[in-house]
CSV table of N, CA, C and O in Angstrom, one decimal:
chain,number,residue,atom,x,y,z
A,1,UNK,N,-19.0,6.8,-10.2
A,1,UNK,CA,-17.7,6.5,-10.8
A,1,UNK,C,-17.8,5.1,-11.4
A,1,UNK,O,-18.2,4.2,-10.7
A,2,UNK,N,-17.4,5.0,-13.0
A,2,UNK,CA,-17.3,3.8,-13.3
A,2,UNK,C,-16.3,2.5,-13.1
A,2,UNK,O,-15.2,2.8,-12.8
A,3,UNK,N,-16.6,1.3,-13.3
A,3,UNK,CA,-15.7,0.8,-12.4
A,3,UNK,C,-14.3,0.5,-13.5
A,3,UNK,O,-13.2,0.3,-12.9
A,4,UNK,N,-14.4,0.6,-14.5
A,4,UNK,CA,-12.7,1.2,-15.1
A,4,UNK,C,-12.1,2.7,-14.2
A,4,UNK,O,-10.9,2.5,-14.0
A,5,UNK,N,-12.5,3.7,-13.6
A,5,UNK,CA,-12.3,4.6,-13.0
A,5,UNK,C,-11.9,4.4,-12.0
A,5,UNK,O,-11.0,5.1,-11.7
A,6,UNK,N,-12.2,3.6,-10.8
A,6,UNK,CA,-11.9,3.4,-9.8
A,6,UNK,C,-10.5,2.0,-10.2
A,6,UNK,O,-9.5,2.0,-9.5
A,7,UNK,N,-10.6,1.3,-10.9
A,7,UNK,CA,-9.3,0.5,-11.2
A,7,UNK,C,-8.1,1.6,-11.6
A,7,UNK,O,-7.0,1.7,-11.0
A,8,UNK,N,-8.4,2.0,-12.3
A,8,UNK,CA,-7.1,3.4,-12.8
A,8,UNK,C,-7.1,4.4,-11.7
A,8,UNK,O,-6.0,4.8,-11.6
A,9,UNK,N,-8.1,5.1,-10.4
A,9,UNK,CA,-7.5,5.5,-9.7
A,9,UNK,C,-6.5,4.8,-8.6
A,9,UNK,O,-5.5,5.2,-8.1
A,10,UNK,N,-7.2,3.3,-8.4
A,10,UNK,CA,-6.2,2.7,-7.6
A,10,UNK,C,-4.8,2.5,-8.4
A,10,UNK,O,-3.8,2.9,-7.9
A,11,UNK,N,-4.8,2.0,-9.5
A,11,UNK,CA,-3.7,1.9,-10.0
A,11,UNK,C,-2.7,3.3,-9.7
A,11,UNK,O,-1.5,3.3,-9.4
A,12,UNK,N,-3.4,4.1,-10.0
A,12,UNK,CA,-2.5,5.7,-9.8
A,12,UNK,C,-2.0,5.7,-8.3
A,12,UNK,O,-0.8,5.7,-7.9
A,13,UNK,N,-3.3,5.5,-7.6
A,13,UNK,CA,-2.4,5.9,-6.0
A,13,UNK,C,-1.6,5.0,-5.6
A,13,UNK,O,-0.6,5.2,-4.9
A,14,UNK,N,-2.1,3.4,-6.0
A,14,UNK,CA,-1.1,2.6,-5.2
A,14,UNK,C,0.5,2.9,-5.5
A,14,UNK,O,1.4,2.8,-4.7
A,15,UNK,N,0.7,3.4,-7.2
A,15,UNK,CA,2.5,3.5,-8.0
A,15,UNK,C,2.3,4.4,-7.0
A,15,UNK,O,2.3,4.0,-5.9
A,16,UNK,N,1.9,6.1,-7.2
A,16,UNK,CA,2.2,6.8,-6.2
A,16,UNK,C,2.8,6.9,-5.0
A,16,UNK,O,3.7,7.6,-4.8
A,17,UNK,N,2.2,6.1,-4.2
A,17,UNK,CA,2.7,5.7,-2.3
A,17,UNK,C,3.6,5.0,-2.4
A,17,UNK,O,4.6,5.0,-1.8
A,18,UNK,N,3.3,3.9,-3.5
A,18,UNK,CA,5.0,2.6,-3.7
A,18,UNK,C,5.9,3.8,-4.3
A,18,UNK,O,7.1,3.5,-3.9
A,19,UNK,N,6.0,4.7,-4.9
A,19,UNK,CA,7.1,5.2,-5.4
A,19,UNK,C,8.0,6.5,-4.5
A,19,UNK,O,9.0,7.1,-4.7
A,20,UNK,N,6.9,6.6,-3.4
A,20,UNK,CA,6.9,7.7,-2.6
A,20,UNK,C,7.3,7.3,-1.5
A,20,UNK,O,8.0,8.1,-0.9
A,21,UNK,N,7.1,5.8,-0.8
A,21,UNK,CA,7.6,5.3,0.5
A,21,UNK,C,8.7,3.9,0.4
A,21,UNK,O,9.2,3.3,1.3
A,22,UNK,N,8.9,3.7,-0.9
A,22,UNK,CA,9.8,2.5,-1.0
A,22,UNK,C,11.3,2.7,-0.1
A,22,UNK,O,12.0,1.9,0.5
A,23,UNK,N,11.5,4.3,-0.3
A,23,UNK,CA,12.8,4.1,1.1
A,23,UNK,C,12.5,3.6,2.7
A,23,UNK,O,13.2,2.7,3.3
A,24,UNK,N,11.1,4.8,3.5
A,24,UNK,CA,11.1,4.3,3.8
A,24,UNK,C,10.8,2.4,4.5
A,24,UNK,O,11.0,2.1,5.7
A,25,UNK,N,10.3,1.3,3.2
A,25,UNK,CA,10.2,0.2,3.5
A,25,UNK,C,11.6,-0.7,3.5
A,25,UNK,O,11.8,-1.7,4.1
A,26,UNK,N,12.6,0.2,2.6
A,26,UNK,CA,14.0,-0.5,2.3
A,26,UNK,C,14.2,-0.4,4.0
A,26,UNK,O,14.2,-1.4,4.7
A,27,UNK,N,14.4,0.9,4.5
A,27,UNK,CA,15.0,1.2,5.5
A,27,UNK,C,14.2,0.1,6.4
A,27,UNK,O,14.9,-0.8,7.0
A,28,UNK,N,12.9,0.3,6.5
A,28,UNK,CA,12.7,-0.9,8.0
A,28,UNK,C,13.2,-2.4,7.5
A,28,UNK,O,13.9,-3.0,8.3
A,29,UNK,N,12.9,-2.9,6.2
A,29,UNK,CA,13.3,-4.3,6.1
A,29,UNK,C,15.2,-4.4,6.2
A,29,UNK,O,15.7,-5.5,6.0
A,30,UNK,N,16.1,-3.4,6.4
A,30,UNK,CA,17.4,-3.4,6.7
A,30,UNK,C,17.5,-3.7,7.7
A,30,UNK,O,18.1,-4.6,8.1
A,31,UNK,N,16.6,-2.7,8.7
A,31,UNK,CA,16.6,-2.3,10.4
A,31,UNK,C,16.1,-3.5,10.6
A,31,UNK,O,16.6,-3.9,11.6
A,32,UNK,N,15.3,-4.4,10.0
A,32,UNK,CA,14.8,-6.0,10.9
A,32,UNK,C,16.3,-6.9,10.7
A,32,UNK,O,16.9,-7.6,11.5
A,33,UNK,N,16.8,-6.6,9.2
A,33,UNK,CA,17.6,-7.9,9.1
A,33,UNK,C,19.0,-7.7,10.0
A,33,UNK,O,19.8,-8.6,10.3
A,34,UNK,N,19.2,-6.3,10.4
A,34,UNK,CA,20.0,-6.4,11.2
A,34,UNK,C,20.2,-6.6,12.9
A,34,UNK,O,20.5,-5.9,13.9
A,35,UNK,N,19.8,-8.1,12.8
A,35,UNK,CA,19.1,-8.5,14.1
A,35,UNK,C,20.0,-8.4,15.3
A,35,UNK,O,19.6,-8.5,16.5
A,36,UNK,N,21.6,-8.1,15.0
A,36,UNK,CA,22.8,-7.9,16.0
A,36,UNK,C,22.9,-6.4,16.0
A,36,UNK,O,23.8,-5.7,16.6
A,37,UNK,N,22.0,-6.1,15.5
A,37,UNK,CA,22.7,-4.5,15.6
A,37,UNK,C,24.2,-3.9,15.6
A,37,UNK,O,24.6,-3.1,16.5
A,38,UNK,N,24.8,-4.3,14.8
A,38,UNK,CA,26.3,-4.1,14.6
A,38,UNK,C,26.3,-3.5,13.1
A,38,UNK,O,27.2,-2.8,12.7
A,39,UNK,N,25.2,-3.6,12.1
A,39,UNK,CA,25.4,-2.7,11.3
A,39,UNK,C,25.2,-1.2,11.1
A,39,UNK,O,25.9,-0.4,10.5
A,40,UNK,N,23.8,-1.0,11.8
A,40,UNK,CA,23.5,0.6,11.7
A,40,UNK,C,22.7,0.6,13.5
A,40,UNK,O,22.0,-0.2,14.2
A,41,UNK,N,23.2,1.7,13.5
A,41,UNK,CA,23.1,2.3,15.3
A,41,UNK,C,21.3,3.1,15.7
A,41,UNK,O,20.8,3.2,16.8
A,42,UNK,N,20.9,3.4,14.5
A,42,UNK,CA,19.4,3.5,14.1
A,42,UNK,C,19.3,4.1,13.1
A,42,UNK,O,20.0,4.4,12.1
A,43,UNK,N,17.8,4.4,13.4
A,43,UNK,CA,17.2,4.9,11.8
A,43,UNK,C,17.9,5.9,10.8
A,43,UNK,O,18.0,5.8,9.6
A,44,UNK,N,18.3,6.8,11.7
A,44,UNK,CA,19.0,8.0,10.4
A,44,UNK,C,20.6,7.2,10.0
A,44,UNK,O,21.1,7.2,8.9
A,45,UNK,N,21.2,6.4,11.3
A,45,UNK,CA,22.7,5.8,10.3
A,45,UNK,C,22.4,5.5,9.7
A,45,UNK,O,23.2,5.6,8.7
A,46,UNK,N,21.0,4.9,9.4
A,46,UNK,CA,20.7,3.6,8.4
A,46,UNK,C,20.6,4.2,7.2
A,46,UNK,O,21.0,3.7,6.2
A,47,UNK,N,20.0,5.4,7.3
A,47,UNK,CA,19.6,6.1,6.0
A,47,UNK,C,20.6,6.7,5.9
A,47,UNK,O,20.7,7.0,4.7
A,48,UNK,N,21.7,7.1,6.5
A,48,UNK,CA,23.3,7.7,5.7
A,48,UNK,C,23.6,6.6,5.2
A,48,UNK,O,23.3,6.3,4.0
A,49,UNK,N,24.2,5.9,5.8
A,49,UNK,CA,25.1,4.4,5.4
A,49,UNK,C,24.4,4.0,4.2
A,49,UNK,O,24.9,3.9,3.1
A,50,UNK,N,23.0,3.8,4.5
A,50,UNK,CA,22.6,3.3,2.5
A,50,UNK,C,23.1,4.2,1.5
A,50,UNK,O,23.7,4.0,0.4
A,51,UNK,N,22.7,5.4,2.0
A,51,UNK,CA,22.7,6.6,0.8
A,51,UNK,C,24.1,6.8,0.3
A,51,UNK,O,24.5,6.9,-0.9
A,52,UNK,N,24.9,6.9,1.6
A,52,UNK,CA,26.6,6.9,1.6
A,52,UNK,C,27.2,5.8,0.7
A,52,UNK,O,28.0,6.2,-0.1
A,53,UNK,N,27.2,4.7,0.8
A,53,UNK,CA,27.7,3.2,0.4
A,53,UNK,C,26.8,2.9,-1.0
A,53,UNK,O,27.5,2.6,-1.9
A,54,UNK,N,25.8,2.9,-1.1
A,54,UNK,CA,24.9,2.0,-2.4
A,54,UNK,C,24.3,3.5,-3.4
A,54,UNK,O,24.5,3.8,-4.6
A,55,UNK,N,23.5,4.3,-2.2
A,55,UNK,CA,23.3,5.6,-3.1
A,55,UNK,C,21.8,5.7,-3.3
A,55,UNK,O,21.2,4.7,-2.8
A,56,UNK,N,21.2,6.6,-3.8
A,56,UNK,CA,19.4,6.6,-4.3
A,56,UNK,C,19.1,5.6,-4.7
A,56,UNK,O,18.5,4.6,-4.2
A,57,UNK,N,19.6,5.8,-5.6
A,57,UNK,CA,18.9,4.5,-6.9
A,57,UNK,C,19.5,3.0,-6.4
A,57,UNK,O,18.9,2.2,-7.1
A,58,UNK,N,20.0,2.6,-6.0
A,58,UNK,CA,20.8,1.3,-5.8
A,58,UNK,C,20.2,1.0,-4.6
A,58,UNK,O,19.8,-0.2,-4.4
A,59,UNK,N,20.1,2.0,-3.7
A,59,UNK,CA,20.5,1.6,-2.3
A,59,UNK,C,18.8,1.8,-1.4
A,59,UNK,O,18.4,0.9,-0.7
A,60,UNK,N,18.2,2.9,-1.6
A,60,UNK,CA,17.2,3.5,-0.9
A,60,UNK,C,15.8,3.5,-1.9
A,60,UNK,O,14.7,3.5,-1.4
A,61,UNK,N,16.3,3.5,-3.3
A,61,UNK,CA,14.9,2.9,-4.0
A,61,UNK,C,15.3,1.2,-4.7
A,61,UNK,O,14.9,1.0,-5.9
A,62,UNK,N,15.8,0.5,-4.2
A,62,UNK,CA,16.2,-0.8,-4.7
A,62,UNK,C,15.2,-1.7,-4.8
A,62,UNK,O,14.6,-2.2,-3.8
A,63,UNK,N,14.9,-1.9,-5.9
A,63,UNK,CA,13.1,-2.7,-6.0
A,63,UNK,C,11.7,-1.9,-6.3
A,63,UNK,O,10.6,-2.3,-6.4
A,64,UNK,N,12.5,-0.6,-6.4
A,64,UNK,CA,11.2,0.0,-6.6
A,64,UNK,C,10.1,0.0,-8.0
A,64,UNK,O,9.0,0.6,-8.0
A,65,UNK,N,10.7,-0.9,-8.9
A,65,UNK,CA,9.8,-1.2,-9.8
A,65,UNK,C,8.9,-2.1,-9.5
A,65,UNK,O,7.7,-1.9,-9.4
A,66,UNK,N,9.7,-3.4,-9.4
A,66,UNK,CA,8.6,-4.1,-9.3
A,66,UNK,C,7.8,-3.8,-7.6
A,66,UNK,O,6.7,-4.3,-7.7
A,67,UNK,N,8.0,-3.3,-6.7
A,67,UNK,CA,7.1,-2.7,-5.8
A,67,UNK,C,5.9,-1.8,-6.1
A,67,UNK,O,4.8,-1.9,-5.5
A,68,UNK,N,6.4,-0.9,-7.1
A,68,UNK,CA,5.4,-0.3,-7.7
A,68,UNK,C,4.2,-1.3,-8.4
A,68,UNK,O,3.0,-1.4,-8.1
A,69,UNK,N,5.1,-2.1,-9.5
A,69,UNK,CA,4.0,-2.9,-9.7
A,69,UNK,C,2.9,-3.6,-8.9
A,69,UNK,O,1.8,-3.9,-9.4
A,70,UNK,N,3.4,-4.0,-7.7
A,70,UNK,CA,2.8,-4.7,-7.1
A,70,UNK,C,1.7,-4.2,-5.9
A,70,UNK,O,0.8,-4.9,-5.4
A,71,UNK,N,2.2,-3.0,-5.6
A,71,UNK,CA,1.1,-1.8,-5.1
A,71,UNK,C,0.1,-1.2,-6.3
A,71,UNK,O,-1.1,-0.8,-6.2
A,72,UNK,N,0.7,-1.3,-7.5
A,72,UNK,CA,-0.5,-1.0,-8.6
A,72,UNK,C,-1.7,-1.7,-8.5
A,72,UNK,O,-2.8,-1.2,-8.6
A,73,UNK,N,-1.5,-3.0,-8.2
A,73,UNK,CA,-2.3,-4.0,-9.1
A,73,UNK,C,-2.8,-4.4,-7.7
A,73,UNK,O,-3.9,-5.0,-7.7
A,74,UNK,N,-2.3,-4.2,-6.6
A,74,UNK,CA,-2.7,-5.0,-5.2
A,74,UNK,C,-4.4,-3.7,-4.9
A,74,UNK,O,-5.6,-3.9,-4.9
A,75,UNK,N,-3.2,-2.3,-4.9
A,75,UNK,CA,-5.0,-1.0,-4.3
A,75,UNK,C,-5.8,-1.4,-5.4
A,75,UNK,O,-7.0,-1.7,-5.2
A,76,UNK,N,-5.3,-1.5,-6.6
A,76,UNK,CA,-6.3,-1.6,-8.0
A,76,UNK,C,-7.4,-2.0,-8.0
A,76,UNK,O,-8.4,-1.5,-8.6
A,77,UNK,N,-7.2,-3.4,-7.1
A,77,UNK,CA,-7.9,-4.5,-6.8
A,77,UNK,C,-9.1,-4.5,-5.6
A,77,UNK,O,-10.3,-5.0,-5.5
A,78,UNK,N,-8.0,-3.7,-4.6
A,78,UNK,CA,-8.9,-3.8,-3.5
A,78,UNK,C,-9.8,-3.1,-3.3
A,78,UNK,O,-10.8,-3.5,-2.8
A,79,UNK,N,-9.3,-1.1,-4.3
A,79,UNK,CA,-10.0,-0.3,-4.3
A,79,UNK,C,-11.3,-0.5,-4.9
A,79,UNK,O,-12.4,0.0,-4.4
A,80,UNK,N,-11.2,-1.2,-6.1
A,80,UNK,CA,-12.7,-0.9,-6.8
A,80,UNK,C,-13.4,-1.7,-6.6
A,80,UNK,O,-14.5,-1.4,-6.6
A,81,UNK,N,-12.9,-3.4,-6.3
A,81,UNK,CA,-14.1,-4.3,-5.9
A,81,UNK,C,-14.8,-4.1,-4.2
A,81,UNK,O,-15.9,-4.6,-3.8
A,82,UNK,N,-13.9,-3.2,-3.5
A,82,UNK,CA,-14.6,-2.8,-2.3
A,82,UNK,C,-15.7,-1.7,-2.5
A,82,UNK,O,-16.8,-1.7,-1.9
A,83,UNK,N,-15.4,-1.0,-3.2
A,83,UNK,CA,-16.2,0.2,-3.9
A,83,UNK,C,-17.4,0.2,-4.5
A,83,UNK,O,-18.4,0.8,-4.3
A,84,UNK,N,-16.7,-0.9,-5.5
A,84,UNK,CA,-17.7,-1.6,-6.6
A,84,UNK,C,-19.0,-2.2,-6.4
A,84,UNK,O,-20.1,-2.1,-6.9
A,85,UNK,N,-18.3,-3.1,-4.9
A,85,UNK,CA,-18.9,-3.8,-4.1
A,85,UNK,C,-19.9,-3.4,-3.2
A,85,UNK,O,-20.9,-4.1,-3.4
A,86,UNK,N,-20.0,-2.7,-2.4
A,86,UNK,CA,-20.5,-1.4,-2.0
A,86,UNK,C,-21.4,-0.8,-2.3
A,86,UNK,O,-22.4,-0.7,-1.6
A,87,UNK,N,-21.1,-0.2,-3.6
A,87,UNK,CA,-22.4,0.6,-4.4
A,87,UNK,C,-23.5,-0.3,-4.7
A,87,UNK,O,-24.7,0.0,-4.8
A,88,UNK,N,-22.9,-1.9,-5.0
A,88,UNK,CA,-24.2,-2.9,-5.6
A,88,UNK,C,-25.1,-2.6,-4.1
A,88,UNK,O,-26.2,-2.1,-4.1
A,89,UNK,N,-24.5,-3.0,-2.9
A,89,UNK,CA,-25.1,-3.5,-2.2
A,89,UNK,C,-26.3,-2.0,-1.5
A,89,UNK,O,-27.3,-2.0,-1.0
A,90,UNK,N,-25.4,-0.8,-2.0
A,90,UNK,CA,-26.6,0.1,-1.6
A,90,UNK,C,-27.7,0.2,-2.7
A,90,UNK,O,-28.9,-0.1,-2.5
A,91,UNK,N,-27.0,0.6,-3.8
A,91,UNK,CA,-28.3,0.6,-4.6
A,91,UNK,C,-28.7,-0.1,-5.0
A,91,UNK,O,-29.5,0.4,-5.8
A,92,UNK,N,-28.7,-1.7,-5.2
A,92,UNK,CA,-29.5,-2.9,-6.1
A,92,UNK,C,-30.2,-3.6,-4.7
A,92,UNK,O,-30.9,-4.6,-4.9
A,93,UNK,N,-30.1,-3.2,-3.4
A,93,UNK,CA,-30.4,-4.2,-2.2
A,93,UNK,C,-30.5,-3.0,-1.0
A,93,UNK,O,-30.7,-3.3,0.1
A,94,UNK,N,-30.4,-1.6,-1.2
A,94,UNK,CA,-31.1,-0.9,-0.1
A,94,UNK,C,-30.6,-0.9,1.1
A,94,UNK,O,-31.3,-0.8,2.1
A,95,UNK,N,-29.2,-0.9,1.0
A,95,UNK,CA,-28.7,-1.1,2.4
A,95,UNK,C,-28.0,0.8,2.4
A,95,UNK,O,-28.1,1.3,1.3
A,96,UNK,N,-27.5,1.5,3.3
A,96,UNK,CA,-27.4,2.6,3.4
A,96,UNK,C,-25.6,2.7,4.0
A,96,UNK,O,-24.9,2.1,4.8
A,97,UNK,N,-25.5,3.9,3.1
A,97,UNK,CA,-24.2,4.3,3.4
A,97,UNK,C,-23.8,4.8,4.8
A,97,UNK,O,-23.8,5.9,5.3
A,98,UNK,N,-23.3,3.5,5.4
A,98,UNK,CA,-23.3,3.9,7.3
A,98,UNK,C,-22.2,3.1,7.4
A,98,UNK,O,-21.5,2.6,6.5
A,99,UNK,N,-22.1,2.9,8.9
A,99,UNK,CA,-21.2,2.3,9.3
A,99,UNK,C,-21.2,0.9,9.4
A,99,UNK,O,-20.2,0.1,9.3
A,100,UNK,N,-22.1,0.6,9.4
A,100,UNK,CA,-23.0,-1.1,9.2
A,100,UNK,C,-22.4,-1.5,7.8
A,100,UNK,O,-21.7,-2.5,7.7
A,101,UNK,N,-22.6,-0.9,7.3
A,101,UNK,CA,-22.7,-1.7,5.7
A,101,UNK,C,-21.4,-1.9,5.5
A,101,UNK,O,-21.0,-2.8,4.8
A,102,UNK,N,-20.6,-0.9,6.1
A,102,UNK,CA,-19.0,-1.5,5.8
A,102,UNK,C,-18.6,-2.3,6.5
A,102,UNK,O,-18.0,-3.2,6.0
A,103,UNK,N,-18.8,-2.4,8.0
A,103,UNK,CA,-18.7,-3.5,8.6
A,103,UNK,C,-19.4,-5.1,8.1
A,103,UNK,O,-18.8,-6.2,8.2
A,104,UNK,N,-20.4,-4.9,7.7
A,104,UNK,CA,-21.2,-6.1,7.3
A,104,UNK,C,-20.3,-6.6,6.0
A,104,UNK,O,-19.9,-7.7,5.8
A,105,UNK,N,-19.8,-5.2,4.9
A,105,UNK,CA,-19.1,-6.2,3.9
A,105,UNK,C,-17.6,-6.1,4.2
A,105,UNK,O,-16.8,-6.1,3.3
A,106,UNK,N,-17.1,-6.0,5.4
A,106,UNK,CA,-15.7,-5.9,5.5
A,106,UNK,C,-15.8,-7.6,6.1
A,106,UNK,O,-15.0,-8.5,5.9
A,107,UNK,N,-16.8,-7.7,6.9
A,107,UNK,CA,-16.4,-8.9,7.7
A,107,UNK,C,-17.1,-10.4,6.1
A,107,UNK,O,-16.8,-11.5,6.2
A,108,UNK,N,-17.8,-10.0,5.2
A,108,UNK,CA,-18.7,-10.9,4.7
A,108,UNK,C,-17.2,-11.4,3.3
A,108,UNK,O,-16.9,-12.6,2.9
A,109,UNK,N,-16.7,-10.4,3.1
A,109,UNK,CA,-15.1,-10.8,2.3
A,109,UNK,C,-14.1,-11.1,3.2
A,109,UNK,O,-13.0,-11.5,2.7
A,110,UNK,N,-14.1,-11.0,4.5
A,110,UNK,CA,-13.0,-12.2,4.7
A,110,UNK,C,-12.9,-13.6,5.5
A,110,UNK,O,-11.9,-14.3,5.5
């Protein structure tokens, strides 16, 4: 796979999962800020009371653009230079697709 190809698949999956889980992220970052617990009693109030009061679009996907954007560009990144990264090291340096080599470049990038 070329490495334009793996940039555009990450770009796809990251909007994907940001556009598919941004409720629930709204919902846990509600459930943290309500640190007295006097606004929602748990998880499913929380998800009526948004949906009831603010609605889809306002309330349960709020921010979901730029979230998207920023899961685009964040897997985009991570996907193909890990990948990218990866492939140099097997085929220009001989190292083998095992469990080593991901550990060796998981620990040598951070």
């Amino acid at each position: 796979m070329t490495l334009p190809a793996k940039i555009t698949a990450g770009l796809i999956s990251g909007a994907t999962a940001a556009a598919i889980f941004t409720p629930t992220d709204v919902l846990k970052i509600r459930l943290q800020a309500d640190v007295t617990g006097t606004r929602y009693t748990g998880l499913m109030n929380a998800l009526q009371t948004i949906y009831k009061m603010e609605g889809l679009r306002n309330g349960l996907y709020k921010g979901v653009g730029i979230t998207i954007l920023r899961s685009a560009l964040l897997t985009s990144a991570q996907l193909a230079s890990y990948d990218h990264s990866k492939h140099t090291l097997i085929t220009q340096y001989g190292a083998k697709d095992q469990f080593l080599t991901h550990f060796w470049y998981f620990n040598l990038k951070s």
